[in-house]
XYZ file of C-alpha atoms in Angstrom:
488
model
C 99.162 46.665 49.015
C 97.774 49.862 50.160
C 101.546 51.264 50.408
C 102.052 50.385 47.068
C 99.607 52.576 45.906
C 100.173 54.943 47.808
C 103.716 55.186 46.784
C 102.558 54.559 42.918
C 100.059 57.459 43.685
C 102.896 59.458 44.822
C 104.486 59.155 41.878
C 102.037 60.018 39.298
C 101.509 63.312 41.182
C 105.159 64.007 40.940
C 104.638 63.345 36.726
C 101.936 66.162 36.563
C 104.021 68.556 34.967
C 104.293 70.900 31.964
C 103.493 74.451 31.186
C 100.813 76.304 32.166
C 98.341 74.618 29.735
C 99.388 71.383 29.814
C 100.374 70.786 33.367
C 96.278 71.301 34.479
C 95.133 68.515 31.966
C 97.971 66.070 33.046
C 96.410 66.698 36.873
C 93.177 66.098 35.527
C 94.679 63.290 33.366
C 95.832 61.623 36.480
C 92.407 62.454 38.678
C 90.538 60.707 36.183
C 92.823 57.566 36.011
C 93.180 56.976 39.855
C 89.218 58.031 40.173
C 87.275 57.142 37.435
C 86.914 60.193 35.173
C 83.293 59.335 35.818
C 83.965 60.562 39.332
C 85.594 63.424 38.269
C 82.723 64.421 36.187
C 79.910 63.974 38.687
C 82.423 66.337 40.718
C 82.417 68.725 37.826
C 78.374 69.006 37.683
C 77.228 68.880 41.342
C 80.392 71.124 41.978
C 80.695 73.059 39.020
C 77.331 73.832 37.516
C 74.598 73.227 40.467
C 76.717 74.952 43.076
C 78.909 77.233 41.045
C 77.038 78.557 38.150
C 73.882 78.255 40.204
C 75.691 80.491 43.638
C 77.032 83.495 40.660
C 73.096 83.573 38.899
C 71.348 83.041 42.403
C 73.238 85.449 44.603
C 73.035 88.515 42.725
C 68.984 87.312 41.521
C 67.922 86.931 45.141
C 69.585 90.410 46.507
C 67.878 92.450 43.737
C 64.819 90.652 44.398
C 64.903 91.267 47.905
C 65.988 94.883 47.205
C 63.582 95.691 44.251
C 60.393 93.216 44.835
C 60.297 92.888 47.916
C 61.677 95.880 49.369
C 63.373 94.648 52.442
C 66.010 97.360 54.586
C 69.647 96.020 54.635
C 69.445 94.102 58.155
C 66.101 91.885 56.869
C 67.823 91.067 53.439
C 71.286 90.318 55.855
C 68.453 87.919 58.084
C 66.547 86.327 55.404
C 69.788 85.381 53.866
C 70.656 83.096 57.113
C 67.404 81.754 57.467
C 67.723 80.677 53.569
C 71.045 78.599 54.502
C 69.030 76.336 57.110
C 68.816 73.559 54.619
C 72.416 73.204 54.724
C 72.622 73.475 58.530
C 71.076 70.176 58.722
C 73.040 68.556 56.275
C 73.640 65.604 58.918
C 70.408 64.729 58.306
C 70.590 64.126 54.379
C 73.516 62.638 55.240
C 72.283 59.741 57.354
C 69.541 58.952 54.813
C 72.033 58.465 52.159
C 74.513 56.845 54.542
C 71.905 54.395 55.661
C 68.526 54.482 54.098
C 68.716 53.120 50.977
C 66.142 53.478 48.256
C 65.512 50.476 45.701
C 68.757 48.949 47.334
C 71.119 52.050 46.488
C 72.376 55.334 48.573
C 73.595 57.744 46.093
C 71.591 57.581 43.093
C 68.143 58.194 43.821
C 69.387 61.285 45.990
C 70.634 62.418 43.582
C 67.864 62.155 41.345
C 65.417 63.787 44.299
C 68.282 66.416 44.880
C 67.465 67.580 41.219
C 63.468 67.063 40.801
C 63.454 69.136 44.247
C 65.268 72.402 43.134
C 64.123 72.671 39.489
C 60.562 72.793 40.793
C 61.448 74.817 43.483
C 63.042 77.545 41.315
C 60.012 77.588 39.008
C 57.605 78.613 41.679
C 59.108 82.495 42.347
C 59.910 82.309 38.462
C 56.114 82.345 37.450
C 54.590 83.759 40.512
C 53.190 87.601 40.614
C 53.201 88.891 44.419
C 54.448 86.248 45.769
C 54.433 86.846 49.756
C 57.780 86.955 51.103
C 56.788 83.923 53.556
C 56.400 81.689 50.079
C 59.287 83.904 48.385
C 61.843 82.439 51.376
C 60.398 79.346 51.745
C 61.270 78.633 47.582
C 64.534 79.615 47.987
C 64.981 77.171 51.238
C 63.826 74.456 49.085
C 65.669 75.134 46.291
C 68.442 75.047 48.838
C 67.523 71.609 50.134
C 67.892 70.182 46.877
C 71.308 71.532 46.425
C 72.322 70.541 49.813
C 71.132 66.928 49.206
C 73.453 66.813 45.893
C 76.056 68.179 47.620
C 75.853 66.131 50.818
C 76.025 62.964 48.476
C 78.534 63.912 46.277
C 80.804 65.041 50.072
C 80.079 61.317 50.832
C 81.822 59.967 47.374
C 84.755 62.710 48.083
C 85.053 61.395 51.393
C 85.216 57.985 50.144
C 87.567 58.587 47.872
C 89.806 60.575 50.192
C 89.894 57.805 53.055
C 91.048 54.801 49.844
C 93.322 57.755 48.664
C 94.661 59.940 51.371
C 97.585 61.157 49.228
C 94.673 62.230 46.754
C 92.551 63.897 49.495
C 94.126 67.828 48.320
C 93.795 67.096 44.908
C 90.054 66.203 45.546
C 89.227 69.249 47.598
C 90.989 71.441 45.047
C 88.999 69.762 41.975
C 86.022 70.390 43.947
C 87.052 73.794 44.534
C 88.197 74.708 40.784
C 84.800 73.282 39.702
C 83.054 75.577 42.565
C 85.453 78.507 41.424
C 85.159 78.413 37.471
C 81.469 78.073 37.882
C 80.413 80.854 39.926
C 83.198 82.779 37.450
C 80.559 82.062 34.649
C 77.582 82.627 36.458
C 78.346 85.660 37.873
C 79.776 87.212 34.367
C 76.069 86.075 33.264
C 74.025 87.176 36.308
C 74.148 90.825 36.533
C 73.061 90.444 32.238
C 70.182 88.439 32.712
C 68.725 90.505 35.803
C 68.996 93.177 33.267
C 67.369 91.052 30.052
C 64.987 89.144 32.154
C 64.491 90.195 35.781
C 65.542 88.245 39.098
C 62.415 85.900 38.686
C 63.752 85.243 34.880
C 66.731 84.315 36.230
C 65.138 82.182 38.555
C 63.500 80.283 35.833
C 67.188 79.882 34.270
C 68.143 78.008 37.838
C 66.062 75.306 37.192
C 68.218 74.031 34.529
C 71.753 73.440 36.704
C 69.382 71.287 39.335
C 68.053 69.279 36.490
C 71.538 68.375 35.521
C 72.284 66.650 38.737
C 69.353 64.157 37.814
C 71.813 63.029 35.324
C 74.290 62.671 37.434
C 71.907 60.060 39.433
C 71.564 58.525 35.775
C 75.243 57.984 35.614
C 76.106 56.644 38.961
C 76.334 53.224 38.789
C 77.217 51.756 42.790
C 77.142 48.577 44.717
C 73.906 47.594 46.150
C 72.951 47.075 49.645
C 70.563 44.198 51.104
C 67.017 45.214 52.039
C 66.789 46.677 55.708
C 63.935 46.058 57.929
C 62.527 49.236 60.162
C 64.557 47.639 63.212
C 67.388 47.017 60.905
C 67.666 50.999 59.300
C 66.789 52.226 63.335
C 69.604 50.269 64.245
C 71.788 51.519 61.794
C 70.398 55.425 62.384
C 71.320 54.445 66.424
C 75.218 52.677 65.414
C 75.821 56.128 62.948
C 74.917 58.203 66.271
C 76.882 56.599 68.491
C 79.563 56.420 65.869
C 79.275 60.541 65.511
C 79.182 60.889 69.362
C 82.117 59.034 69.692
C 84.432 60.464 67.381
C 82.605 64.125 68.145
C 84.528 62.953 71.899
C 87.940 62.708 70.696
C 89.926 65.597 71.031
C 91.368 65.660 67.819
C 87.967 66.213 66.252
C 86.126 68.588 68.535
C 88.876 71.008 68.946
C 88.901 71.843 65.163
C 84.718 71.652 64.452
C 84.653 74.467 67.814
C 87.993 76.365 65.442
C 85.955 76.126 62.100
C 82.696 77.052 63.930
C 83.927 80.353 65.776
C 86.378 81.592 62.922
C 83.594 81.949 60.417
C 80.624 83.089 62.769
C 83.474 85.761 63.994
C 83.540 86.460 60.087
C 80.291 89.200 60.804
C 78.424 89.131 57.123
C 77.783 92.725 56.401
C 77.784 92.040 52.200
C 73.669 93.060 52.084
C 74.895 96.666 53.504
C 77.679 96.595 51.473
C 75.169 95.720 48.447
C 72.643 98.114 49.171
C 75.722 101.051 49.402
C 76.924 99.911 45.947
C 73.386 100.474 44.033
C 72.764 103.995 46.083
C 72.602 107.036 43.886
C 73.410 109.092 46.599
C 76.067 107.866 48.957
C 77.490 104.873 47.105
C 78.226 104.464 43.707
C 75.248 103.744 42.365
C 76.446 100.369 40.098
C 74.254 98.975 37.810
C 73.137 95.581 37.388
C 75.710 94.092 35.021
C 78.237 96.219 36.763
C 77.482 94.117 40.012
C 77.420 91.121 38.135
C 80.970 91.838 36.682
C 82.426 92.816 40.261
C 81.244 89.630 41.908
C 82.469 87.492 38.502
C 86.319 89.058 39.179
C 85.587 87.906 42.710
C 85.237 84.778 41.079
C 88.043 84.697 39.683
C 89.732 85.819 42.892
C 88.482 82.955 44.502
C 90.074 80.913 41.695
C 93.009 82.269 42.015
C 93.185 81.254 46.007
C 92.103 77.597 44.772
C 95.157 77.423 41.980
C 97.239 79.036 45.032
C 96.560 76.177 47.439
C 96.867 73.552 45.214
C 100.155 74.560 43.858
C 101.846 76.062 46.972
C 100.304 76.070 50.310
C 98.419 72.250 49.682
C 101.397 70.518 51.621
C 101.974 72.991 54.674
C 100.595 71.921 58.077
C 96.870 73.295 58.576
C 97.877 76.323 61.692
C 100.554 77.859 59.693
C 98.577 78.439 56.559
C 95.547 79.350 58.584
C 97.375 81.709 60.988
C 98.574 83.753 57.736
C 95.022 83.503 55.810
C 93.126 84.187 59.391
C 95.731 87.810 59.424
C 95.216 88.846 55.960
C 91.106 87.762 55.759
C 90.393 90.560 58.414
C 93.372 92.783 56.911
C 91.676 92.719 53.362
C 88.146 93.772 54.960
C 89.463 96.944 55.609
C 89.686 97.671 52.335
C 85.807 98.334 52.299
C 86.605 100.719 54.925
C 88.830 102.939 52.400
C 85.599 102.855 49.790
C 83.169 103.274 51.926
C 84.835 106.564 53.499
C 85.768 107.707 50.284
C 89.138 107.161 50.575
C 89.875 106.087 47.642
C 88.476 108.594 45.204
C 91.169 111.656 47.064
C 93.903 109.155 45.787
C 92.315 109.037 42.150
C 91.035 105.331 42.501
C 87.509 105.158 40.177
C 84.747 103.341 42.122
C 84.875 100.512 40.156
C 88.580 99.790 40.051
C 89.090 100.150 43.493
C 85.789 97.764 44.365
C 86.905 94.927 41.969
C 90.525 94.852 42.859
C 88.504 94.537 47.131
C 86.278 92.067 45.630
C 88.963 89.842 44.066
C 91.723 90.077 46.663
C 89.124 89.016 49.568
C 87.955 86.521 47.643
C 91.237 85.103 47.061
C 92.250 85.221 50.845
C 88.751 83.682 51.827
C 89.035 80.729 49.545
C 93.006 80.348 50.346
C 91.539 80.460 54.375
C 88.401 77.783 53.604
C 90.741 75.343 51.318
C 92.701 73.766 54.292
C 89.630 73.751 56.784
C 87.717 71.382 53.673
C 90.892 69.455 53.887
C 90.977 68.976 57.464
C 87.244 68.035 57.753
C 87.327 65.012 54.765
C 90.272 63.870 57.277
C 87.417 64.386 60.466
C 85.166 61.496 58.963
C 85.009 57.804 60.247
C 84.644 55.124 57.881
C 81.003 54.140 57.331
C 79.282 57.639 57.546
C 81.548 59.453 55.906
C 78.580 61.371 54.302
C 76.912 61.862 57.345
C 79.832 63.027 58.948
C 81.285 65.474 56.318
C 77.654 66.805 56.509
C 77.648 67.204 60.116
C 81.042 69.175 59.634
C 80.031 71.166 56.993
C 76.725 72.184 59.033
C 78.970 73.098 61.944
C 80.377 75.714 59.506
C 76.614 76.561 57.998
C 75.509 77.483 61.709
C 78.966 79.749 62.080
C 77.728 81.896 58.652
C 74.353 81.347 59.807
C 75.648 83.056 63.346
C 77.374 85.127 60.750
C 75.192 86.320 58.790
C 72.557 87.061 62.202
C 75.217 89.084 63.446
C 75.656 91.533 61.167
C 71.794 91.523 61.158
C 72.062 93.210 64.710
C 75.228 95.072 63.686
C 73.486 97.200 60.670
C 70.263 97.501 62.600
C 71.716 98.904 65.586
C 73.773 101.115 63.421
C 71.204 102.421 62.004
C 72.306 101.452 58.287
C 68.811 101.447 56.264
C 67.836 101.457 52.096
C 69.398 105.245 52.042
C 71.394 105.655 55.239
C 74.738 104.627 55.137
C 76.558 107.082 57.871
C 77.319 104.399 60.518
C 78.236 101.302 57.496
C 81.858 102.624 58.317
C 81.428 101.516 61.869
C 80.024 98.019 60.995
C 83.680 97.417 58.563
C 85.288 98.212 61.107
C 84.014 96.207 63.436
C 83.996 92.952 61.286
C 87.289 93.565 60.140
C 88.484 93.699 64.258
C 86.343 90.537 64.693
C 87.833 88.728 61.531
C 91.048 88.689 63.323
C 90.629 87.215 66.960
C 90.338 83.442 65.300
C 94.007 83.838 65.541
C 94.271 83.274 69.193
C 92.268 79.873 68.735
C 94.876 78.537 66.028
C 95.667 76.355 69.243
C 92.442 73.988 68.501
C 94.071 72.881 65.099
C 95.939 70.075 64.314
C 99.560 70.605 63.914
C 99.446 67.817 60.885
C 100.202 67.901 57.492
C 96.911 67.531 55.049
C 98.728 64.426 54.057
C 98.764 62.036 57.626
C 95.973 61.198 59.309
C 94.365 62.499 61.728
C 91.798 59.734 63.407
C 92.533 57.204 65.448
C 92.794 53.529 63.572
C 89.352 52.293 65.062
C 87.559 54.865 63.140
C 88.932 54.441 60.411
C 87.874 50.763 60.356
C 84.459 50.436 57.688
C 81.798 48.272 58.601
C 80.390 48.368 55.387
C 80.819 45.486 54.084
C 78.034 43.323 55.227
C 75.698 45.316 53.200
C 77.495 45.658 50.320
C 76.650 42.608 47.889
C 78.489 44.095 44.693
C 81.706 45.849 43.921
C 82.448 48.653 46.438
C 84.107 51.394 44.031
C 81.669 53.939 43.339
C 81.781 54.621 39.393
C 80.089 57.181 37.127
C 78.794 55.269 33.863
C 78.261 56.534 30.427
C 74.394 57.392 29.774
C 74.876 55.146 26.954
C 75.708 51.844 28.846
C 73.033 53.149 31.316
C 70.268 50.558 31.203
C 67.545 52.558 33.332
């Protein structure tokens, strides 16, 4: 039976054709047929709004309130930035509780519903603040960053879900999820560097409050089978069997060897982008770009990122994972460089404005980086076992978290010992070029990936076997309901 649909799956992907305007609402067309276009929406506004449009209005808010309020040197702002991604790092941990703690008899929908109380209010407290400390100030943003995380870690368990009952649909998933992401941080950034302008960073922040309390609707709409009541022993049990469950598939060799790849290629990634920020708004050695000037580079980045989505999908979706990483690894530390011309002034002997020569950078790295992040997403919904596939995804995706955590620390230490501060830049040329070296050496660990296509598996059979069932007491299809037919 499975086969069948497989093969009828098959061939509705092969129908998803037309021009360029129609053949992206026939693949939509057939997402929300073979999903539920319910799914596809909850997708669209965890995805979408909270992450995307909420990442292009948050990024740009936070650096010029680090910058301008509370006037932190390049290598701080480059800390504080990791230490605001620790939410996500332990992502296993929302992961269990909506694996296996369930609330009024359900997993998904009362995270969800937390997820969005949690980062509206959280948002609102820098928003109306005056001299806020920058203890408070970080520890806002970190719980603003929970409550994303939480959405995101339970809408990675329906994903997950959905690509384990529909492996030939697990590409098309990731890519929906990364349109959504993509198109959404393309608005918010075209918006963000406006509204610093209009309304200040802690304006803005008031504005983020809105995307988180859209994901409470998404709680409102998810309508999912119910579980029996658990006992304490029963839910410790159940926290022990996920453990054991992680351990043992964290053993097999076809799982560690690409969590240690993911981990070192992006903490070898050296985040220098608060050095690189502080350079663009310097009247004196940079080019001194204004607020919706930033805004607009980082929106064509957007679009850049896009672009690398669209790419994936259409060309690169069906290629085994090393090849298309090998190629994306080369040309992510290749395209760094390209600060390296700008920030030497390279560019400007050659007749290249400022601008043009930043947003054509911005949208071509971008575009690599997404291109180099869509087959690792791939490769980690095909990492989960059945039965804590949230937890599991989560523990994945906070493998990568600690690499751009490691990341991020790194270039830390890089622009401090280098001496790169609020107005000296002499040495940022040094710290390119040593991130762009360091960008590249992932290439002789290409060895730790699996030589499979994104459409076989990848896990042995026995974890791959759910032992869900004695819980579940309804239907086990997850479904997004109209608000209308929502009765609570």
């Amino acid at each position: 039976m499975d086969e069948d649909n497989n093969i009828n799956i098959k061939r509705r992907k092969e129908g998803v054709n037309g021009n360029l305007i129609w053949k992206p609402i026939n693949w939509f067309r057939m997402l929300s047929e073979e999903l539920s276009w319910r799914f596809v929406l909850a997708v669209v506004i965890v995805y979408g709004i909270n992450q995307g449009i909420s990442i292009g209005l948050y990024r740009v808010s936070v650096q010029y309130y680090m910058k301008d309020v509370l006037k932190l040197q390049p290598s701080e702002a480059q800390f504080y930035s990791g230490i605001i991604q620790i939410p996500w790092i332990i992502k296993p941990l929302w992961g269990l509780m909506t694996d296996i703690v369930p609330i009024f008899r359900l997993r998904r929908r009362p995270y969800f519903i937390f997820a969005g109380l949690v980062g509206s209010i959280a948002m609102l407290v820098p928003a109306f603040s005056t001299n806020l400390s920058l203890v408070w100030a970080v520890s806002s943003f970190m719980t603003a960053g929970a409550g994303v995380a939480i959405a995101d870690v339970t809408i990675d368990a329906c994903v997950t879900e959905n690509s384990i009952n529909h492996p030939n649909l697990a590409g098309d998933m990731q890519s929906l999820c990364g349109i959504s992401s993509s198109i959404g941080q393309l608005v918010g950034f075209a918006m963000s560097g406006l509204l610093v302008h209009i309304i200040g960073p802690q304006g803005v922040f008031g504005v983020l409050s809105i995307p988180a309390g859209l994901v409470i609707l998404v709680g409102m709409m998810l309508r999912e089978p119910h579980v029996h009541s658990h006992s304490h022993k029963r839910v410790s049990q159940k926290f022990s069997d996920a453990i054991k469950t992680m351990v043992s598939a964290l053993k097999t060799p076809d799982v560690w060897r690409p969590c240690l790849y993911m981990y070192l290629s992006l903490a070898l990634g050296v985040g220098i982008h608060e050095g690189m920020f502080y350079w663009y708004t310097d009247a004196k050695a940079g080019p001194s770009f204004s607020q919706e000037v930033i805004g607009s580079i980082f929106s064509v980045g957007a679009i850049g990122s896009l672009l690398g989505v669209l790419l994936y999908q259409n060309v690169f979706r069906s290629h085994p994972f090393r090849g298309v990483l090998f190629w994306t690894q080369l040309l992510f530390g290749a395209s760094s460089l390209l600060d390296l011309v700008l920030v030497l002034r390279l560019n400007l002997k050659f007749g290249i404005h400022d601008y043009i020569f930043v947003v054509m950078d911005e949208a071509v790295s971008r575009m690599i980086g997404r291109l180099k992040w869509m087959p690792l997403l791939v490769l980690s919904s095909k990492l989960c076992p059945s039965g804590i596939e949230g937890t599991f995804f989560a523990l994945l995706m906070s493998i990568d978290h600690v690499g751009m955590l490691t990341s991020s620390w790194a270039g830390s230490v890089l622009l401090l010992a280098l001496n790169v501060t609020r107005t000296r830049f002499d040495n940022l040329w040094v710290a390119i070029l040593i991130r762009s070296g360091a960008r590249v050496l992932p290439i002789g660990l290409l060895f730790l990936v699996p030589k499979n296509d994104p459409n076989s598996s990848i896990l042995p059979p026995e974890l791959l076997t759910s032992k869900k069932e004695d819980d579940v007491i309804e239907s086990d299809n997850l479904e997004m309901i109209s608000l209308v037919n929502n009765s609570i």
